[in-house]
Coordinates of C-alpha atoms in Angstrom, one line a residue:
X1 CA -14.3 21.0 67.3
X2 CA -12.1 22.8 64.7
X3 CA -10.6 19.4 63.6
X4 CA -14.1 17.9 63.1
X5 CA -15.0 21.0 61.0
X6 CA -11.8 20.7 59.0
X7 CA -12.4 16.9 58.3
X8 CA -16.2 17.5 57.3
X9 CA -15.2 20.3 55.1
X10 CA -12.3 18.3 53.5
X11 CA -14.6 15.6 52.8
X12 CA -16.9 17.8 51.3
X13 CA -14.5 19.5 49.0
X14 CA -12.9 16.1 47.9
X15 CA -16.3 14.6 47.0
X16 CA -17.2 17.8 45.1
X17 CA -13.8 17.5 43.3
X18 CA -14.6 13.9 42.2
X19 CA -17.8 15.4 40.9
X20 CA -19.4 13.8 37.7
X21 CA -16.5 14.1 35.1
X22 CA -16.5 11.1 32.8
X23 CA -13.0 11.5 31.5
X24 CA -10.7 9.4 33.9
X25 CA -7.7 11.6 33.7
X26 CA -9.7 14.9 33.9
X27 CA -11.4 13.7 36.9
X28 CA -8.3 12.5 38.7
X29 CA -6.5 15.9 38.0
X30 CA -9.1 17.9 39.6
X31 CA -9.0 15.6 42.6
X32 CA -5.2 15.9 43.0
X33 CA -5.5 19.6 42.8
X34 CA -7.9 19.9 45.8
X35 CA -5.7 17.3 47.8
X36 CA -2.7 19.3 47.1
X37 CA -4.1 22.6 48.1
X38 CA -6.4 21.5 51.0
X39 CA -3.8 19.4 52.7
X40 CA -0.9 21.7 52.0
X41 CA 1.1 18.9 50.3
X42 CA 4.5 19.1 48.8
X43 CA 3.5 16.6 46.1
X44 CA 0.7 14.1 45.2
X45 CA 0.6 11.2 42.8
X46 CA -1.8 8.8 41.1
X47 CA -1.0 5.3 39.8
X48 CA -3.6 3.2 38.1
X49 CA -4.0 -0.4 37.6
X50 CA -3.6 -1.4 33.9
X51 CA -4.0 -4.5 31.7
X52 CA -1.3 -6.1 29.6
X53 CA -1.6 -3.5 26.8
X54 CA -1.3 -0.7 29.7
X55 CA -4.8 0.3 29.3
X56 CA -6.5 1.5 32.6
X57 CA -8.9 -1.3 34.0
X58 CA -10.5 -2.5 37.0
X59 CA -8.3 -4.9 39.1
X60 CA -9.8 -8.4 39.5
X61 CA -8.6 -10.9 42.2
X62 CA -6.7 -13.2 39.9
X63 CA -4.8 -10.3 38.0
X64 CA -1.3 -9.2 38.8
X65 CA -0.8 -5.8 40.3
X66 CA 0.3 -3.7 37.1
X67 CA 0.2 -0.1 38.2
X68 CA 1.3 2.6 35.8
X69 CA 2.0 6.3 36.7
X70 CA -0.7 8.4 35.6
X71 CA -0.6 12.0 37.2
X72 CA 1.7 14.0 39.7
X73 CA 1.4 17.4 41.1
X74 CA 3.8 19.2 40.5
X75 CA 4.6 17.4 37.2
X76 CA 8.3 17.5 37.9
X77 CA 10.8 17.6 40.9
X78 CA 13.9 19.8 40.2
X79 CA 13.2 19.4 36.5
X80 CA 13.1 15.6 36.5
X81 CA 10.1 13.4 36.0
X82 CA 8.7 11.7 39.1
X83 CA 9.1 8.4 37.3
X84 CA 12.9 8.9 37.8
X85 CA 12.5 9.8 41.6
X86 CA 13.9 6.8 43.5
X87 CA 12.3 7.6 46.8
X88 CA 8.9 7.7 45.3
X89 CA 9.5 4.5 43.3
X90 CA 10.8 2.7 46.3
X91 CA 7.6 3.9 48.4
X92 CA 5.2 2.9 45.5
X93 CA 6.7 -0.6 45.5
X94 CA 6.3 -1.0 49.2
X95 CA 2.6 0.2 48.9
X96 CA 2.0 -2.3 46.0
X97 CA 3.3 -5.1 48.2
X98 CA 1.4 -4.1 51.2
X99 CA -1.9 -3.5 49.4
X100 CA -3.1 -1.5 52.5
X101 CA -2.6 2.1 53.4
X102 CA 1.0 2.9 54.7
X103 CA 3.2 5.9 55.6
X104 CA 6.9 6.4 55.9
X105 CA 9.2 9.2 57.0
X106 CA 12.1 9.9 54.6
X107 CA 15.7 11.0 55.7
X108 CA 15.0 14.6 54.6
X109 CA 12.4 14.8 57.1
X110 CA 9.5 14.5 54.7
X111 CA 6.7 12.0 54.8
X112 CA 5.1 9.7 52.3
X113 CA 1.4 8.6 52.8
X114 CA 0.2 5.8 50.4
X115 CA -3.6 4.9 50.0
X116 CA -5.2 2.3 48.2
X117 CA -8.0 3.2 45.7
X118 CA -10.1 0.0 46.0
X119 CA -9.8 -2.1 42.6
X120 CA -8.4 0.7 40.6
X121 CA -5.1 2.4 41.9
X122 CA -2.9 4.1 44.4
X123 CA -2.8 7.5 45.7
X124 CA 0.3 8.9 47.3
X125 CA 0.8 12.2 49.3
X126 CA 4.2 13.8 50.0
X127 CA 4.2 16.1 53.1
X128 CA 6.5 18.1 55.3
X129 CA 4.4 17.0 58.2
X130 CA 2.5 13.9 59.7
X131 CA -1.0 13.7 58.7
X132 CA -3.3 13.0 61.7
X133 CA -4.7 9.4 62.0
X134 CA -8.3 11.0 62.0
X135 CA -7.7 12.7 58.6
X136 CA -6.4 9.5 57.0
X137 CA -9.5 7.8 58.2
X138 CA -11.6 10.4 57.0
X139 CA -10.1 9.9 53.4
X140 CA -11.4 6.2 53.3
X141 CA -15.0 6.9 52.2
X142 CA -13.7 9.4 49.8
X143 CA -11.4 6.8 48.2
X144 CA -14.4 4.4 47.9
X145 CA -16.2 7.2 46.2
X146 CA -13.2 7.9 43.9
X147 CA -13.2 4.1 43.1
X148 CA -16.8 4.1 42.0
X149 CA -16.1 7.2 39.8
X150 CA -13.0 5.5 38.2
X151 CA -15.1 2.6 37.4
X152 CA -17.8 4.8 35.9
X153 CA -15.0 6.5 33.7
X154 CA -13.6 3.4 32.6
X155 CA -17.0 2.0 31.5
X156 CA -17.9 5.3 29.8
X157 CA -14.6 5.2 27.9
X158 CA -15.1 1.5 26.8
X159 CA -18.6 2.4 25.6
X160 CA -17.2 5.3 23.7
X161 CA -14.6 3.2 22.0
X162 CA -16.9 0.6 21.1
X163 CA -19.3 3.0 19.7
X164 CA -16.5 4.6 17.7
X165 CA -15.1 1.3 16.5
X166 CA -18.8 0.4 15.5
X167 CA -19.0 3.6 13.7
X168 CA -15.7 3.1 11.8
X169 CA -16.8 -0.5 10.8
X170 CA -20.1 0.8 9.6
X171 CA -18.5 3.6 7.7
X172 CA -16.1 1.1 6.3
X173 CA -18.8 -1.4 5.2
X174 CA -20.7 1.5 3.7
X175 CA -17.6 2.7 1.8
X176 CA -16.8 -0.9 0.6
X177 CA -20.4 -1.2 -0.6
X178 CA -20.2 1.8 -2.6
X179 CA -16.5 1.7 -3.9
X180 CA -14.3 -0.5 -6.0
X181 CA -12.0 -2.8 -3.9
X182 CA -8.9 -2.1 -6.2
X183 CA -9.2 1.5 -7.2
X184 CA -11.2 3.0 -4.5
X185 CA -13.4 4.6 -7.2
X186 CA -17.2 4.5 -7.0
X187 CA -18.4 1.1 -8.0
X188 CA -21.3 0.2 -10.6
X189 CA -24.0 0.0 -7.9
X190 CA -23.3 3.2 -6.3
X191 CA -22.9 4.9 -9.7
X192 CA -26.6 3.9 -10.5
X193 CA -27.6 5.7 -7.3
X194 CA -25.5 8.8 -8.2
X195 CA -26.8 8.9 -11.8
X196 CA -30.5 8.7 -10.5
X197 CA -29.9 11.6 -8.3
X198 CA -28.1 13.6 -11.2
X199 CA -31.1 12.8 -13.5
X200 CA -33.6 14.1 -10.9
X201 CA -31.3 17.3 -10.4
X202 CA -31.1 17.9 -14.1
X203 CA -34.9 17.9 -14.4
X204 CA -35.2 20.3 -11.5
X205 CA -32.5 22.8 -12.4
X206 CA -33.2 22.5 -16.3
X207 CA -29.7 21.6 -16.9
X208 CA -28.0 18.7 -18.6
X209 CA -25.6 15.6 -17.7
X210 CA -23.4 13.2 -19.5
X211 CA -22.3 9.5 -19.0
X212 CA -18.8 8.9 -20.6
X213 CA -18.1 5.3 -20.9
X214 CA -14.3 4.5 -21.3
X215 CA -12.9 1.0 -22.3
X216 CA -9.2 0.3 -22.6
X217 CA -7.9 -1.2 -25.7
X218 CA -5.4 -4.1 -25.9
X219 CA -5.4 -4.4 -22.0
X220 CA -6.5 -8.2 -22.0
X221 CA -3.1 -9.2 -23.8
X222 CA -1.0 -7.4 -21.3
X223 CA -3.1 -8.8 -18.4
X224 CA -2.9 -12.3 -19.7
X225 CA 0.8 -12.2 -20.8
X226 CA 2.4 -10.1 -17.9
X227 CA 0.1 -11.3 -15.1
X228 CA -2.7 -9.8 -13.2
X229 CA -0.3 -8.0 -10.9
X230 CA 0.7 -5.7 -13.8
X231 CA -2.7 -5.5 -15.0
X232 CA -3.9 -4.3 -11.6
X233 CA -1.2 -1.7 -11.4
X234 CA -2.3 -0.4 -14.8
X235 CA -5.8 -0.1 -13.7
X236 CA -4.8 1.6 -10.4
X237 CA -2.5 4.1 -12.2
X238 CA -5.3 4.8 -14.7
X239 CA -7.9 5.2 -11.9
X240 CA -5.6 7.8 -10.1
X241 CA -5.2 9.7 -13.4
X242 CA -8.9 9.8 -14.2
X243 CA -9.5 10.8 -10.5
X244 CA -7.7 14.0 -11.4
X245 CA -10.7 14.9 -13.5
X246 CA -13.2 14.4 -10.6
X247 CA -14.7 17.5 -8.9
X248 CA -18.0 19.0 -7.8
X249 CA -19.8 18.0 -10.9
X250 CA -17.8 15.0 -12.0
X251 CA -17.6 11.5 -10.4
X252 CA -15.4 8.8 -11.6
X253 CA -16.4 5.1 -11.4
X254 CA -14.9 1.8 -12.2
X255 CA -17.6 -0.2 -14.1
X256 CA -16.0 -3.4 -14.1
X257 CA -12.8 -5.1 -15.6
X258 CA -11.1 -2.3 -17.6
X259 CA -14.1 -0.2 -18.1
X260 CA -14.5 3.3 -16.3
X261 CA -17.3 5.7 -16.2
X262 CA -17.5 9.5 -15.8
X263 CA -20.7 11.0 -14.5
X264 CA -20.8 14.7 -15.4
X265 CA -23.5 17.0 -13.7
X266 CA -24.7 20.6 -14.3
X267 CA -23.8 21.0 -17.8
X268 CA -25.3 24.2 -19.6
X269 CA -26.1 24.7 -23.2
X270 CA -22.2 24.2 -24.2
X271 CA -22.5 20.7 -23.0
X272 CA -21.0 19.4 -26.1
X273 CA -18.0 21.6 -26.0
X274 CA -17.4 20.6 -22.4
X275 CA -17.6 16.9 -23.0
X276 CA -15.4 17.0 -26.0
X277 CA -12.7 18.8 -23.9
X278 CA -12.9 16.2 -21.2
X279 CA -12.6 13.5 -23.8
X280 CA -9.4 15.2 -25.0
X281 CA -8.2 15.2 -21.5
X282 CA -8.9 11.6 -21.0
X283 CA -6.8 10.9 -24.0
X284 CA -3.9 13.0 -23.0
X285 CA -3.9 11.0 -19.5
X286 CA -3.7 7.8 -21.6
X287 CA -0.9 9.1 -23.8
X288 CA 1.5 9.0 -20.8
X289 CA 3.2 5.6 -20.7
X290 CA 2.3 3.4 -17.9
X291 CA 5.7 2.5 -16.2
X292 CA 5.5 -0.7 -14.0
X293 CA 8.7 -2.4 -12.8
X294 CA 10.8 -0.7 -15.4
X295 CA 8.6 -1.8 -18.2
X296 CA 6.6 0.7 -20.2
X297 CA 3.2 0.1 -21.6
X298 CA 1.3 2.4 -24.1
X299 CA -2.5 2.1 -24.1
X300 CA -5.4 3.9 -25.8
X301 CA -9.1 3.8 -25.1
X302 CA -12.5 3.7 -26.7
X303 CA -15.0 6.2 -25.5
X304 CA -18.8 6.4 -25.9
X305 CA -21.1 9.0 -24.2
X306 CA -24.6 10.0 -23.8
X307 CA -26.5 13.2 -22.6
X308 CA -29.2 13.1 -20.1
X309 CA -32.0 13.9 -20.0
X310 CA -31.8 14.7 -23.8
X311 CA -31.5 11.0 -25.0
X312 CA -32.9 9.2 -22.0
X313 CA -34.1 9.7 -18.3
X314 CA -33.6 6.3 -17.0
X315 CA -30.5 4.9 -15.5
X316 CA -30.4 1.5 -17.3
X317 CA -30.7 3.2 -20.7
X318 CA -28.5 5.8 -20.2
X319 CA -25.6 3.3 -19.2
X320 CA -26.6 1.0 -22.1
X321 CA -26.6 3.8 -24.6
X322 CA -23.2 5.0 -23.5
X323 CA -21.9 1.4 -23.6
X324 CA -23.3 0.9 -27.2
X325 CA -21.6 4.3 -28.3
X326 CA -18.3 3.1 -26.7
X327 CA -18.5 -0.2 -28.8
X328 CA -19.2 1.9 -31.9
X329 CA -16.1 4.0 -31.2
X330 CA -14.0 0.8 -30.7
X331 CA -15.1 -0.7 -34.0
X332 CA -14.3 2.6 -35.8
X333 CA -11.1 3.0 -33.9
X334 CA -12.2 6.4 -32.9
X335 CA -10.1 8.2 -30.4
X336 CA -12.5 11.3 -30.3
X337 CA -15.4 9.3 -28.8
X338 CA -18.8 8.7 -30.1
X339 CA -22.0 10.1 -29.0
X340 CA -25.0 7.6 -28.8
X341 CA -27.6 7.9 -31.6
X342 CA -30.5 5.8 -31.9
X343 CA -29.2 4.3 -35.2
X344 CA -26.6 2.6 -33.0
X345 CA -29.4 0.5 -31.3
X346 CA -30.9 -0.3 -34.7
X347 CA -27.6 -1.4 -36.0
X348 CA -27.3 -3.6 -32.9
X349 CA -30.6 -5.2 -33.5
X350 CA -29.8 -5.9 -37.0
X351 CA -26.7 -7.4 -36.0
X352 CA -28.5 -9.7 -33.6
X353 CA -30.9 -10.6 -36.2
X354 CA -28.0 -11.3 -38.4
X355 CA -26.4 -13.5 -35.9
X356 CA -29.7 -15.6 -35.6
X357 CA -29.6 -16.0 -39.3
X358 CA -26.0 -17.2 -39.0
X359 CA -27.1 -19.8 -36.3
X360 CA -29.9 -20.9 -38.6
X361 CA -27.5 -21.0 -41.6
X362 CA -25.0 -23.1 -39.8
X363 CA -27.8 -25.4 -38.6
X364 CA -29.4 -25.8 -42.2
X365 CA -26.1 -26.5 -44.0
X366 CA -25.9 -23.0 -45.8
X367 CA -22.2 -22.6 -45.1
X368 CA -19.7 -24.1 -47.3
X369 CA -15.9 -24.5 -47.6
X370 CA -14.3 -23.3 -50.9
X371 CA -10.6 -23.9 -51.5
X372 CA -8.3 -21.4 -53.1
X373 CA -5.3 -23.3 -54.5
X374 CA -1.7 -22.4 -53.7
X375 CA 1.1 -23.0 -56.3
X376 CA 4.9 -23.0 -56.5
X377 CA 6.8 -20.9 -59.2
X378 CA 6.7 -24.0 -61.4
X379 CA 3.0 -24.2 -61.4
X380 CA 2.7 -27.2 -59.0
X381 CA -0.2 -27.3 -56.6
X382 CA 1.2 -27.2 -53.0
X383 CA -2.0 -26.8 -51.0
X384 CA -5.0 -24.6 -50.5
X385 CA -6.7 -22.2 -48.1
X386 CA -10.0 -23.2 -47.0
X387 CA -12.3 -20.2 -47.2
X388 CA -15.9 -19.8 -45.8
X389 CA -18.8 -19.1 -48.0
X390 CA -22.5 -18.5 -46.8
X391 CA -25.4 -18.8 -49.2
X392 CA -28.1 -16.8 -47.3
X393 CA -31.5 -18.0 -48.2
X394 CA -32.8 -14.6 -48.9
X395 CA -29.8 -12.4 -49.6
X396 CA -27.7 -14.7 -51.6
X397 CA -23.9 -15.1 -51.2
X398 CA -22.8 -12.9 -48.2
X399 CA -19.5 -11.2 -48.0
X400 CA -17.1 -12.8 -45.3
X401 CA -16.0 -9.1 -44.7
X402 CA -19.5 -8.5 -43.2
X403 CA -20.5 -11.6 -41.3
X404 CA -17.1 -12.7 -39.9
X405 CA -16.6 -9.6 -37.8
X406 CA -20.2 -9.9 -36.6
X407 CA -19.6 -13.5 -35.7
X408 CA -16.4 -12.6 -34.0
X409 CA -18.3 -10.1 -31.8
X410 CA -20.4 -12.9 -30.5
X411 CA -19.5 -16.5 -29.4
X412 CA -20.8 -17.7 -32.7
X413 CA -17.4 -17.6 -34.2
X414 CA -16.5 -20.5 -32.0
X415 CA -19.4 -22.7 -33.5
X416 CA -18.3 -21.6 -37.0
X417 CA -14.6 -22.1 -36.3
X418 CA -15.4 -25.6 -35.0
X419 CA -17.6 -26.4 -38.0
X420 CA -14.7 -25.2 -40.3
X421 CA -12.2 -27.3 -38.6
X422 CA -14.3 -30.5 -38.6
X423 CA -15.4 -29.9 -42.3
X424 CA -11.8 -29.2 -43.5
X425 CA -10.5 -32.4 -41.8
X426 CA -13.4 -34.4 -43.4
X427 CA -12.4 -32.9 -46.8
X428 CA -8.7 -33.5 -46.2
X429 CA -9.7 -37.4 -45.6
X430 CA -11.2 -37.4 -49.0
X431 CA -8.2 -35.6 -50.6
X432 CA -5.7 -38.2 -49.0
X433 CA -7.7 -40.9 -51.0
X434 CA -6.5 -39.2 -54.2
X435 CA -3.1 -39.6 -55.8
X436 CA -1.5 -36.4 -54.5
X437 CA 1.6 -34.9 -56.2
X438 CA 4.8 -34.8 -54.1
X439 CA 4.6 -31.0 -53.9
X440 CA 1.3 -31.1 -51.9
X441 CA 1.8 -30.0 -48.4
X442 CA -1.6 -29.0 -46.7
X443 CA -5.0 -27.4 -46.4
X444 CA -4.9 -24.5 -44.2
X445 CA -7.7 -23.0 -42.2
X446 CA -8.1 -19.5 -40.5
X447 CA -8.2 -19.3 -36.8
X448 CA -10.2 -16.5 -34.9
X449 CA -8.9 -14.8 -31.7
X450 CA -11.6 -16.4 -29.6
X451 CA -10.6 -19.8 -30.9
X452 CA -7.0 -19.2 -30.0
X453 CA -7.5 -18.3 -26.5
X454 CA -9.7 -21.3 -25.7
X455 CA -7.9 -23.4 -23.2
X456 CA -8.9 -26.6 -25.1
X457 CA -8.3 -25.4 -28.6
X458 CA -5.3 -27.7 -29.1
X459 CA -7.3 -30.6 -27.8
X460 CA -10.3 -29.9 -30.3
X461 CA -7.7 -29.8 -33.3
X462 CA -6.2 -33.0 -32.5
X463 CA -9.6 -34.6 -31.9
X464 CA -10.8 -33.5 -35.3
X465 CA -7.7 -35.0 -36.9
X466 CA -8.0 -38.3 -35.1
X467 CA -11.8 -38.4 -35.7
X468 CA -11.2 -38.1 -39.5
X469 CA -8.2 -40.4 -39.6
X470 CA -5.9 -37.9 -41.4
X471 CA -2.2 -37.0 -41.4
X472 CA -1.6 -34.0 -39.0
X473 CA 1.0 -32.6 -41.5
X474 CA -1.9 -32.1 -44.0
X475 CA -3.7 -29.6 -41.7
X476 CA -2.3 -26.0 -41.6
X477 CA -3.4 -23.2 -39.3
X478 CA -3.5 -19.6 -40.4
X479 CA -3.2 -16.9 -37.8
X480 CA -3.1 -13.2 -38.4
X481 CA 0.0 -11.1 -37.3
X482 CA -2.1 -8.9 -35.0
X483 CA -3.9 -11.9 -33.4
X484 CA -0.5 -13.4 -32.6
X485 CA 0.9 -10.1 -31.1
X486 CA -2.1 -9.6 -29.0
X487 CA -1.6 -13.1 -27.3
X488 CA 2.1 -13.3 -28.0
X489 CA 3.1 -15.6 -25.0
X490 CA 0.3 -18.0 -25.4
X491 CA 0.6 -18.1 -29.2
X492 CA 4.3 -19.0 -29.0
X493 CA 3.6 -22.0 -26.7
X494 CA 0.6 -23.1 -28.8
X495 CA 2.3 -22.8 -32.1
X496 CA 5.3 -24.8 -30.8
X497 CA 3.1 -27.4 -29.6
X498 CA 1.3 -27.7 -32.9
X499 CA 4.8 -27.9 -34.7
X500 CA 5.7 -30.7 -32.3
X501 CA 2.6 -32.5 -33.6
X502 CA 3.5 -32.0 -37.3
X503 CA 0.8 -29.2 -37.7
X504 CA 2.1 -26.2 -39.9
X505 CA 1.2 -22.7 -38.7
X506 CA 1.3 -19.7 -41.1
X507 CA 1.4 -16.1 -40.2
X508 CA -1.4 -14.3 -42.4
X509 CA -1.5 -10.7 -43.5
X510 CA 2.2 -10.3 -42.7
X511 CA 3.4 -6.7 -42.7
X512 CA 0.2 -5.1 -41.6
X513 CA 1.0 -5.4 -37.7
X514 CA 3.0 -2.8 -36.0
X515 CA 5.2 -5.3 -33.9
X516 CA 6.1 -7.7 -36.8
X517 CA 9.9 -7.7 -36.4
X518 CA 9.8 -7.5 -32.7
X519 CA 8.0 -11.0 -32.3
X520 CA 8.6 -12.7 -35.7
X521 CA 11.8 -14.4 -34.5
X522 CA 10.0 -15.8 -31.5
X523 CA 7.0 -17.3 -33.3
X524 CA 7.8 -20.9 -34.5
X525 CA 5.6 -20.6 -37.6
X526 CA 6.7 -22.2 -40.8
X527 CA 5.0 -19.8 -43.5
X528 CA 4.9 -16.1 -43.9
X529 CA 2.0 -14.7 -46.1
X530 CA 2.7 -11.4 -47.8
X531 CA -0.6 -9.5 -47.5
X532 CA -2.3 -8.6 -50.8
X533 CA -2.2 -4.9 -50.1
X534 CA 1.5 -5.2 -50.9
X535 CA 1.0 -7.5 -53.9
X536 CA -1.5 -5.5 -55.7
X537 CA 0.3 -3.7 -58.7
X538 CA 3.6 -4.4 -57.0
X539 CA 5.4 -4.0 -60.3
X540 CA 4.3 -0.3 -60.2
X541 CA 5.1 0.5 -56.4
X542 CA 8.8 0.9 -55.3
X543 CA 7.3 1.0 -51.7
X544 CA 5.6 -2.4 -52.3
X545 CA 8.7 -4.0 -53.7
X546 CA 10.8 -2.7 -50.8
X547 CA 8.4 -4.1 -48.1
X548 CA 8.0 -7.6 -50.0
X549 CA 11.7 -7.8 -50.5
X550 CA 12.2 -7.3 -46.7
X551 CA 9.5 -10.0 -45.8
X552 CA 11.1 -12.4 -48.3
X553 CA 14.5 -11.7 -46.8
X554 CA 13.2 -12.3 -43.4
X555 CA 11.6 -15.5 -44.3
X556 CA 14.8 -16.7 -45.6
X557 CA 16.9 -15.7 -42.7
X558 CA 14.4 -17.4 -40.4
X559 CA 14.1 -20.5 -42.6
X560 CA 10.5 -19.8 -43.3
X561 CA 8.5 -20.2 -46.6
X562 CA 7.1 -17.0 -47.9
X563 CA 3.7 -17.1 -49.8
X564 CA 2.2 -14.1 -51.7
X565 CA -1.6 -13.6 -51.4
X566 CA -3.8 -12.0 -53.9
X567 CA -1.7 -12.5 -56.9
X568 CA -3.9 -11.4 -59.8
X569 CA -1.8 -10.6 -62.9
X570 CA 1.2 -12.0 -64.6
X571 CA 3.3 -8.8 -63.9
X572 CA 2.7 -9.4 -60.2
X573 CA 3.7 -12.9 -60.5
X574 CA 7.0 -12.2 -62.5
X575 CA 7.9 -9.4 -60.0
X576 CA 7.5 -11.5 -57.0
X577 CA 9.3 -14.4 -58.6
X578 CA 12.1 -12.1 -59.4
X579 CA 12.1 -10.9 -55.8
X580 CA 12.6 -14.5 -54.6
X581 CA 9.0 -15.3 -53.5
X582 CA 8.2 -18.8 -55.0
X583 CA 4.8 -19.7 -53.6
X584 CA 1.5 -17.9 -54.6
X585 CA -2.3 -17.8 -54.2
X586 CA -4.7 -15.7 -56.2
X587 CA -7.0 -15.2 -59.1
X588 CA -4.0 -15.3 -61.5
X589 CA -3.9 -19.0 -60.7
X590 CA -7.3 -19.9 -59.5
X591 CA -10.4 -18.4 -57.8
X592 CA -11.7 -20.3 -54.6
X593 CA -13.4 -23.5 -55.7
X594 CA -16.1 -25.6 -54.2
X595 CA -14.6 -28.8 -53.0
X596 CA -15.9 -30.9 -55.9
X597 CA -14.1 -28.7 -58.3
X598 CA -11.0 -28.3 -56.3
X599 CA -10.3 -32.1 -56.1
X600 CA -10.5 -32.1 -59.9
X601 CA -7.2 -30.3 -60.0
X602 CA -5.5 -33.4 -58.8
X603 CA -6.7 -35.3 -61.8

């Protein structure tokens, strides 16, 4: 009777120990403790079936018996882990092979009893006595319940992992949708959301906000010449630096390419002072060189900003206005940033209308080429520079200083440049029919930055030469020093290719760029043109004389011809001649002439 009560009591306590815990290890730990105490064991152990990654799993008929030690009570024997216990390991191996309940008496007089937890694992008791067979049988339904509980725990664990994994994926997708892939900053789409919220907050709290638009200067030539890997590193470094400005009221976003945006919230009536200080911080961050693979790059930026809701309360307008202000700062080369004003939009509208006028003028034949002759020191004509002139139907003669920069800001400069190329080649064909002096070399045309970076620019030049059946040596190309430096690697290859085809290249406005000496020796141009700013009143300026002398010496050293622009007086001519410059262009010799007047010079 007492044994029956013991068995009933034991079954009840073990069943209660299994309970409803969903964590596998926690549930088995409670179960082992009850077994250890209720059966007066010396030790008890659980081995759980695992998959190839040693993750607990249900045993299927076709799987191998891969059991891993999970728990033991007590945790160690004589200070050593049970995994190192040879007697236990040997008995466990026997139990795995038998796949049925077994028992064994050890040499030390103790007993091992092994039980199979159906489909899941092994339960091992170590005792100092033999467990009655009735008690062993009484454990069988408990082990079945334990098996069910193990399965429930594994399913729960799997669901928890799946939910967690799905949550991580959803969070990752949400992050990627709102952040830039390269820098991790807020992207353009999420910036719009944040800006809409900031506008609403500003209205509600009666405060102000600001959008600061940042664009890197001279990033493209570095990205093109050094590769996108270097370009990406620069953007990443800048993003990290700008991130140092972020805080509770400042979000940093990458708008696209090399453009970044700061969204500033909760500004008080000193908003102008705060933004001015932030712009100063931005410039200080950019003043630190960008060091990548032992190379150092110095960059600056153009900054435009707009206040909301003062200047607008719509997301699109605020972004657009900040962008407009940034381009105004870029045009003016301002490092202090430009605040948006409505006059800037008016200016853009006028520019757009002006661009339409140019398109119409190109279509109507209002553009003409004038030619300014070039001479040697003996007075012989050696060539000419083709200069574009626009006879506006309303305004009259327009200044190239006005319409060329506007054309360069749009793609219209490509159409104009192509027209100049084709018209110049057509005029060269007519010139070649005349009796030309032996001193005549070529007619040169100016090349814009957008033309130079066209992948098929060389093909277009060669096609124009072929279409007009002219000698390639009679066409020259003039490229400004700054333009060459900005695209140095491509420029070197292109000029070398033109030189191989007998087309002469000239470096225009030489001496005005900051990298002249660094790159000059690498550029295979044939002519250096001294900028007119060094020629004007040269006989009265020691500085201009020194600069002109240096350019002339450089030209001779590099076996290049040197031509002075803007020569207007006999004193300037004599001074240049004395310095060793023997080719000239300017009003002292001739003004730019219409083609019909220009060809009369050959008669």
